[in-house]
């Protein structure tokens, strides 16, 4: 187990190196000159533009810019925001807890709704419960987040006045108000995840329930509850865990539309603003941090495989 874990960690290093090259290189293809944007009213003055490019090292070769940036990243320095005038690492530390709270709430909502609904749909196949669960899942997948978010604001904020329509309060400042400002966007994101998890859980459970070991367990006289929860579900959870880690990583990457609708100052809004302002260090830092999150979540998924299925540990 230890050797396998060390090999997996060793694979992360070249993966992140390749991703860093792609992140830095592809960003150079973006149209527009950040020096002209930062120059403001003096963008027509070539001297000012040249001075800004020299200060930001934009006049250096791309490979030299990359090596300088990567050297700083290895020391924990993601650069300095050209627009906001503060270290990118501080921006990430400010925005990550916001997105992490929203993503965790949305993921819990998705799991608590999607996985039980998928199990119920598989065990009650071709019944009213199965058709109802599939109908709700289809509605959740088909409904755009921005439309559902606007409808919830109209209902719970404008009509009923139960929840604030937008804004964000940190959890450590006022837990009740923080939950009030994030429950609607979390539900909007969670319904989409619940629908996807429901469909995959149902398919995985149907496959597991058709296996020989399930028929053997039933032939031994085990109760249906034990067969479902102890035998079928543990094997069905492996593809669901894979999907769950991907969905959670996608949430941490920033739900741009949802954050914009509810004015949540998370990763999504930060990246959008940085792209429009050609703030390269912010874009590079946030995207690299997101890539690192995805890679680590993939490692967590592999570890969960081992915990769920003991046969994988033996292999």
Tab-separated table of C-alpha atoms in Angstrom:
chain	number	residue	atom	x	y	z
A	1	UNK	CA	0.000	0.000	0.000
A	2	UNK	CA	2.821	2.388	0.897
A	3	UNK	CA	4.686	1.632	-2.320
A	4	UNK	CA	1.561	2.166	-4.385
A	5	UNK	CA	0.901	5.480	-2.641
A	6	UNK	CA	4.468	6.661	-3.278
A	7	UNK	CA	4.177	5.731	-6.961
A	8	UNK	CA	0.908	7.660	-7.268
A	9	UNK	CA	2.478	10.710	-5.621
A	10	UNK	CA	5.445	10.383	-7.977
A	11	UNK	CA	3.064	10.512	-10.940
A	12	UNK	CA	1.618	13.798	-9.701
A	13	UNK	CA	4.878	15.726	-10.173
A	14	UNK	CA	5.271	15.291	-13.970
A	15	UNK	CA	1.511	15.756	-14.378
A	16	UNK	CA	1.620	19.133	-12.657
A	17	UNK	CA	4.734	20.101	-14.620
A	18	UNK	CA	2.992	19.416	-17.941
A	19	UNK	CA	-0.107	21.258	-16.755
A	20	UNK	CA	1.962	24.274	-15.734
A	21	UNK	CA	3.509	24.446	-19.227
A	22	UNK	CA	0.058	24.245	-20.831
A	23	UNK	CA	-1.395	26.852	-18.487
A	24	UNK	CA	1.442	29.300	-19.102
A	25	UNK	CA	1.760	28.646	-22.827
A	26	UNK	CA	-1.910	28.702	-23.800
A	27	UNK	CA	-2.471	31.923	-21.903
A	28	UNK	CA	0.030	33.655	-24.159
A	29	UNK	CA	-2.377	33.026	-27.042
A	30	UNK	CA	-5.026	35.243	-25.477
A	31	UNK	CA	-5.690	38.367	-27.574
A	32	UNK	CA	-4.787	41.783	-26.210
A	33	UNK	CA	-1.780	43.280	-24.499
A	34	UNK	CA	-1.977	43.544	-20.685
A	35	UNK	CA	0.477	46.445	-20.783
A	36	UNK	CA	-1.999	48.510	-22.810
A	37	UNK	CA	-4.798	47.720	-20.371
A	38	UNK	CA	-2.658	48.705	-17.383
A	39	UNK	CA	-1.546	51.889	-19.119
A	40	UNK	CA	-5.118	53.207	-19.051
A	41	UNK	CA	-5.375	56.653	-20.591
A	42	UNK	CA	-1.718	56.548	-21.583
A	43	UNK	CA	-2.078	53.416	-23.708
A	44	UNK	CA	-1.269	55.457	-26.808
A	45	UNK	CA	2.208	56.351	-25.482
A	46	UNK	CA	4.768	53.762	-26.694
A	47	UNK	CA	7.220	54.792	-23.981
A	48	UNK	CA	4.750	54.025	-21.210
A	49	UNK	CA	3.830	50.711	-22.822
A	50	UNK	CA	7.486	49.723	-23.146
A	51	UNK	CA	8.163	50.682	-19.515
A	52	UNK	CA	5.251	48.592	-18.249
A	53	UNK	CA	6.305	45.611	-20.355
A	54	UNK	CA	9.826	45.871	-18.965
A	55	UNK	CA	8.577	46.075	-15.365
A	56	UNK	CA	6.345	43.020	-15.836
A	57	UNK	CA	9.046	41.140	-17.815
A	58	UNK	CA	6.711	40.851	-20.781
A	59	UNK	CA	9.570	41.808	-23.084
A	60	UNK	CA	11.481	38.640	-22.170
A	61	UNK	CA	11.267	35.380	-24.205
A	62	UNK	CA	8.353	33.112	-23.234
A	63	UNK	CA	10.611	30.334	-21.959
A	64	UNK	CA	12.423	32.794	-19.686
A	65	UNK	CA	9.113	34.136	-18.358
A	66	UNK	CA	7.969	30.554	-17.661
A	67	UNK	CA	11.132	29.560	-15.819
A	68	UNK	CA	10.964	32.691	-13.669
A	69	UNK	CA	7.298	32.078	-12.881
A	70	UNK	CA	7.785	28.366	-12.146
A	71	UNK	CA	10.776	29.080	-9.934
A	72	UNK	CA	8.660	31.433	-7.851
A	73	UNK	CA	5.768	28.930	-7.719
A	74	UNK	CA	8.071	26.252	-6.304
A	75	UNK	CA	8.838	28.705	-3.488
A	76	UNK	CA	5.134	29.327	-2.837
A	77	UNK	CA	5.047	32.633	-4.710
A	78	UNK	CA	2.298	32.681	-7.377
A	79	UNK	CA	3.127	36.207	-8.449
A	80	UNK	CA	1.593	39.624	-7.963
A	81	UNK	CA	-1.757	40.731	-9.351
A	82	UNK	CA	-1.227	43.505	-11.855
A	83	UNK	CA	-4.738	44.831	-11.415
A	84	UNK	CA	-5.554	44.369	-7.720
A	85	UNK	CA	-2.005	45.045	-6.571
A	86	UNK	CA	-1.683	42.195	-4.092
A	87	UNK	CA	-0.022	38.748	-4.051
A	88	UNK	CA	-1.915	36.046	-5.943
A	89	UNK	CA	-1.402	33.604	-3.076
A	90	UNK	CA	-3.313	35.976	-0.772
A	91	UNK	CA	-6.136	36.240	-3.312
A	92	UNK	CA	-6.337	32.444	-3.505
A	93	UNK	CA	-6.406	32.142	0.277
A	94	UNK	CA	-9.183	34.743	0.396
A	95	UNK	CA	-11.370	33.175	-2.296
A	96	UNK	CA	-10.724	29.466	-1.679
A	97	UNK	CA	-12.613	29.271	1.670
A	98	UNK	CA	-15.625	30.945	0.023
A	99	UNK	CA	-15.726	28.488	-2.864
A	100	UNK	CA	-14.850	25.564	-0.560
A	101	UNK	CA	-17.837	26.335	1.684
A	102	UNK	CA	-20.188	26.666	-1.277
A	103	UNK	CA	-18.795	23.536	-2.953
A	104	UNK	CA	-19.010	21.449	0.228
A	105	UNK	CA	-22.626	22.446	0.863
A	106	UNK	CA	-23.593	21.792	-2.769
A	107	UNK	CA	-21.794	18.436	-2.781
A	108	UNK	CA	-23.483	17.301	0.447
A	109	UNK	CA	-26.874	18.261	-0.983
A	110	UNK	CA	-26.076	16.341	-4.157
A	111	UNK	CA	-24.910	13.211	-2.326
A	112	UNK	CA	-27.767	13.185	0.204
A	113	UNK	CA	-30.320	13.443	-2.591
A	114	UNK	CA	-28.667	11.664	-5.527
A	115	UNK	CA	-27.217	8.488	-3.966
A	116	UNK	CA	-30.332	7.405	-1.975
A	117	UNK	CA	-32.526	8.256	-4.974
A	118	UNK	CA	-30.316	6.124	-7.229
A	119	UNK	CA	-30.441	3.190	-4.807
A	120	UNK	CA	-34.232	3.479	-4.512
A	121	UNK	CA	-34.635	3.705	-8.277
A	122	UNK	CA	-32.501	0.592	-8.854
A	123	UNK	CA	-34.157	-1.525	-6.169
A	124	UNK	CA	-37.645	-0.422	-7.287
A	125	UNK	CA	-36.975	-0.788	-10.998
A	126	UNK	CA	-39.905	-0.131	-13.363
A	127	UNK	CA	-42.110	1.123	-10.543
A	128	UNK	CA	-43.638	4.524	-9.863
A	129	UNK	CA	-40.664	5.375	-7.605
A	130	UNK	CA	-38.230	4.552	-10.419
A	131	UNK	CA	-40.055	6.670	-12.996
A	132	UNK	CA	-40.420	9.565	-10.534
A	133	UNK	CA	-36.718	9.511	-9.624
A	134	UNK	CA	-35.688	9.433	-13.287
A	135	UNK	CA	-38.080	12.274	-14.101
A	136	UNK	CA	-36.710	14.459	-11.314
A	137	UNK	CA	-33.132	13.630	-12.372
A	138	UNK	CA	-33.879	14.539	-15.975
A	139	UNK	CA	-35.362	17.849	-14.819
A	140	UNK	CA	-32.278	18.577	-12.706
A	141	UNK	CA	-29.877	17.842	-15.560
A	142	UNK	CA	-31.888	19.851	-18.094
A	143	UNK	CA	-32.535	22.941	-15.972
A	144	UNK	CA	-29.914	25.700	-16.406
A	145	UNK	CA	-28.352	26.866	-13.158
A	146	UNK	CA	-28.855	30.541	-13.951
A	147	UNK	CA	-32.608	30.046	-14.538
A	148	UNK	CA	-33.095	28.020	-11.366
A	149	UNK	CA	-31.091	30.576	-9.388
A	150	UNK	CA	-33.213	33.485	-10.645
A	151	UNK	CA	-36.446	31.585	-9.896
A	152	UNK	CA	-35.277	30.829	-6.351
A	153	UNK	CA	-34.373	34.491	-5.777
A	154	UNK	CA	-37.836	35.541	-6.986
A	155	UNK	CA	-39.573	33.004	-4.749
A	156	UNK	CA	-37.567	32.907	-1.507
A	157	UNK	CA	-36.167	36.460	-1.510
A	158	UNK	CA	-38.632	38.673	-3.371
A	159	UNK	CA	-41.949	36.923	-2.712
A	160	UNK	CA	-41.415	35.221	0.666
A	161	UNK	CA	-38.529	37.285	2.039
A	162	UNK	CA	-36.989	34.284	3.756
A	163	UNK	CA	-33.437	34.535	2.399
A	164	UNK	CA	-31.138	37.336	1.192
A	165	UNK	CA	-31.028	37.517	-2.614
A	166	UNK	CA	-27.248	37.895	-2.869
A	167	UNK	CA	-24.041	38.598	-0.993
A	168	UNK	CA	-21.803	36.535	1.219
A	169	UNK	CA	-20.994	36.482	4.928
A	170	UNK	CA	-17.980	34.428	6.101
A	171	UNK	CA	-18.871	31.383	8.186
A	172	UNK	CA	-16.575	32.404	11.047
A	173	UNK	CA	-18.180	35.851	11.346
A	174	UNK	CA	-21.863	34.871	11.465
A	175	UNK	CA	-22.644	31.155	10.872
A	176	UNK	CA	-26.404	31.664	10.602
A	177	UNK	CA	-26.172	34.537	8.131
A	178	UNK	CA	-23.454	32.707	6.221
A	179	UNK	CA	-25.721	29.692	5.731
A	180	UNK	CA	-28.573	31.996	4.753
A	181	UNK	CA	-26.499	33.598	1.980
A	182	UNK	CA	-25.126	30.308	0.612
A	183	UNK	CA	-28.032	27.852	0.914
A	184	UNK	CA	-29.721	28.949	-2.338
A	185	UNK	CA	-26.592	28.872	-4.550
A	186	UNK	CA	-25.581	25.590	-2.885
A	187	UNK	CA	-28.989	24.103	-3.677
A	188	UNK	CA	-28.794	25.334	-7.280
A	189	UNK	CA	-25.429	23.617	-7.736
A	190	UNK	CA	-26.410	20.590	-5.655
A	191	UNK	CA	-29.486	19.725	-7.717
A	192	UNK	CA	-27.395	19.303	-10.851
A	193	UNK	CA	-24.905	17.070	-9.024
A	194	UNK	CA	-27.738	15.084	-7.413
A	195	UNK	CA	-29.226	14.347	-10.828
A	196	UNK	CA	-25.926	13.086	-12.241
A	197	UNK	CA	-25.151	11.023	-9.125
A	198	UNK	CA	-28.646	9.538	-9.160
A	199	UNK	CA	-28.326	8.302	-12.746
A	200	UNK	CA	-24.853	6.823	-12.191
A	201	UNK	CA	-25.790	5.250	-8.845
A	202	UNK	CA	-28.842	3.652	-10.431
A	203	UNK	CA	-26.824	2.226	-13.339
A	204	UNK	CA	-24.060	0.946	-11.037
A	205	UNK	CA	-26.575	-0.610	-8.632
A	206	UNK	CA	-28.438	-2.366	-11.457
A	207	UNK	CA	-25.148	-3.832	-12.673
A	208	UNK	CA	-24.177	-4.952	-9.160
A	209	UNK	CA	-27.580	-6.484	-8.396
A	210	UNK	CA	-27.298	-8.637	-11.521
A	211	UNK	CA	-23.971	-10.199	-10.450
A	212	UNK	CA	-23.560	-13.799	-9.289
A	213	UNK	CA	-22.363	-12.868	-5.801
A	214	UNK	CA	-25.653	-11.063	-5.154
A	215	UNK	CA	-27.651	-14.104	-6.226
A	216	UNK	CA	-25.446	-16.250	-3.990
A	217	UNK	CA	-26.036	-13.922	-1.035
A	218	UNK	CA	-29.778	-14.144	-1.566
A	219	UNK	CA	-29.593	-17.930	-1.897
A	220	UNK	CA	-27.867	-18.089	1.490
A	221	UNK	CA	-30.926	-16.464	3.031
A	222	UNK	CA	-29.539	-12.993	3.691
A	223	UNK	CA	-32.120	-10.259	4.025
A	224	UNK	CA	-32.633	-7.886	1.096
A	225	UNK	CA	-31.372	-4.989	3.212
A	226	UNK	CA	-28.049	-6.760	3.876
A	227	UNK	CA	-27.712	-7.768	0.220
A	228	UNK	CA	-28.242	-4.198	-0.976
A	229	UNK	CA	-26.277	-2.219	1.593
A	230	UNK	CA	-23.413	-4.602	2.380
A	231	UNK	CA	-22.798	-6.429	-0.903
A	232	UNK	CA	-24.227	-4.558	-3.892
A	233	UNK	CA	-23.686	-0.972	-2.746
A	234	UNK	CA	-19.990	-1.326	-1.889
A	235	UNK	CA	-19.185	-2.479	-5.407
A	236	UNK	CA	-21.546	0.023	-7.021
A	237	UNK	CA	-19.920	2.926	-5.186
A	238	UNK	CA	-16.607	2.711	-7.077
A	239	UNK	CA	-17.777	4.518	-10.257
A	240	UNK	CA	-19.868	6.853	-8.097
A	241	UNK	CA	-16.763	7.828	-6.104
A	242	UNK	CA	-14.957	8.639	-9.361
A	243	UNK	CA	-17.806	10.840	-10.514
A	244	UNK	CA	-18.149	12.442	-7.081
A	245	UNK	CA	-14.516	13.522	-6.919
A	246	UNK	CA	-14.737	15.010	-10.432
A	247	UNK	CA	-17.912	16.915	-9.563
A	248	UNK	CA	-16.447	18.199	-6.300
A	249	UNK	CA	-13.335	19.359	-8.112
A	250	UNK	CA	-15.508	21.110	-10.675
A	251	UNK	CA	-17.297	22.927	-7.855
A	252	UNK	CA	-14.002	24.001	-6.303
A	253	UNK	CA	-12.894	25.270	-9.703
A	254	UNK	CA	-15.651	27.850	-9.394
A	255	UNK	CA	-19.256	27.869	-10.546
A	256	UNK	CA	-19.012	31.054	-12.604
A	257	UNK	CA	-22.684	31.651	-13.453
A	258	UNK	CA	-23.988	30.786	-9.998
A	259	UNK	CA	-21.411	32.968	-8.261
A	260	UNK	CA	-22.245	35.851	-10.587
A	261	UNK	CA	-26.012	35.545	-9.999
A	262	UNK	CA	-25.730	35.418	-6.202
A	263	UNK	CA	-22.701	37.761	-6.010
A	264	UNK	CA	-20.522	35.169	-4.296
A	265	UNK	CA	-16.870	36.348	-4.263
A	266	UNK	CA	-15.340	32.956	-5.068
A	267	UNK	CA	-12.914	31.415	-7.562
A	268	UNK	CA	-15.278	31.751	-10.504
A	269	UNK	CA	-15.726	35.500	-10.213
A	270	UNK	CA	-12.012	35.979	-9.578
A	271	UNK	CA	-11.036	34.116	-12.758
A	272	UNK	CA	-13.608	35.930	-14.917
A	273	UNK	CA	-12.434	39.338	-13.730
A	274	UNK	CA	-8.784	38.357	-14.216
A	275	UNK	CA	-9.382	37.135	-17.769
A	276	UNK	CA	-11.178	40.322	-18.784
A	277	UNK	CA	-8.405	42.441	-17.260
A	278	UNK	CA	-5.599	40.288	-18.742
A	279	UNK	CA	-4.283	39.776	-15.213
A	280	UNK	CA	-2.036	36.861	-16.164
A	281	UNK	CA	-0.567	36.082	-12.722
A	282	UNK	CA	-4.054	35.691	-11.208
A	283	UNK	CA	-5.268	33.461	-14.047
A	284	UNK	CA	-2.137	31.321	-13.890
A	285	UNK	CA	-2.218	31.015	-10.117
A	286	UNK	CA	-5.910	30.142	-9.854
A	287	UNK	CA	-5.859	27.665	-12.743
A	288	UNK	CA	-2.727	25.972	-11.394
A	289	UNK	CA	-4.290	25.763	-7.922
A	290	UNK	CA	-7.421	24.263	-9.487
A	291	UNK	CA	-5.349	21.720	-11.380
A	292	UNK	CA	-3.588	20.761	-8.157
A	293	UNK	CA	-6.978	20.283	-6.476
A	294	UNK	CA	-8.147	17.990	-9.277
A	295	UNK	CA	-4.957	15.903	-9.098
A	296	UNK	CA	-5.201	15.554	-5.324
A	297	UNK	CA	-8.881	14.625	-5.561
A	298	UNK	CA	-7.941	11.915	-8.044
A	299	UNK	CA	-5.489	10.558	-5.465
A	300	UNK	CA	-8.204	10.681	-2.801
A	301	UNK	CA	-10.532	8.738	-5.127
A	302	UNK	CA	-7.904	6.006	-5.559
A	303	UNK	CA	-7.477	5.757	-1.783
A	304	UNK	CA	-11.251	5.492	-1.353
A	305	UNK	CA	-11.288	2.649	-3.891
A	306	UNK	CA	-8.947	0.736	-1.621
A	307	UNK	CA	-11.123	1.407	1.415
A	308	UNK	CA	-14.349	0.408	-0.338
A	309	UNK	CA	-13.089	-2.707	-2.148
A	310	UNK	CA	-10.567	-4.841	-0.204
A	311	UNK	CA	-9.765	-6.867	-3.350
A	312	UNK	CA	-8.016	-3.827	-4.795
A	313	UNK	CA	-5.719	-3.721	-1.755
A	314	UNK	CA	-4.759	-7.329	-2.359
A	315	UNK	CA	-4.030	-6.601	-6.018
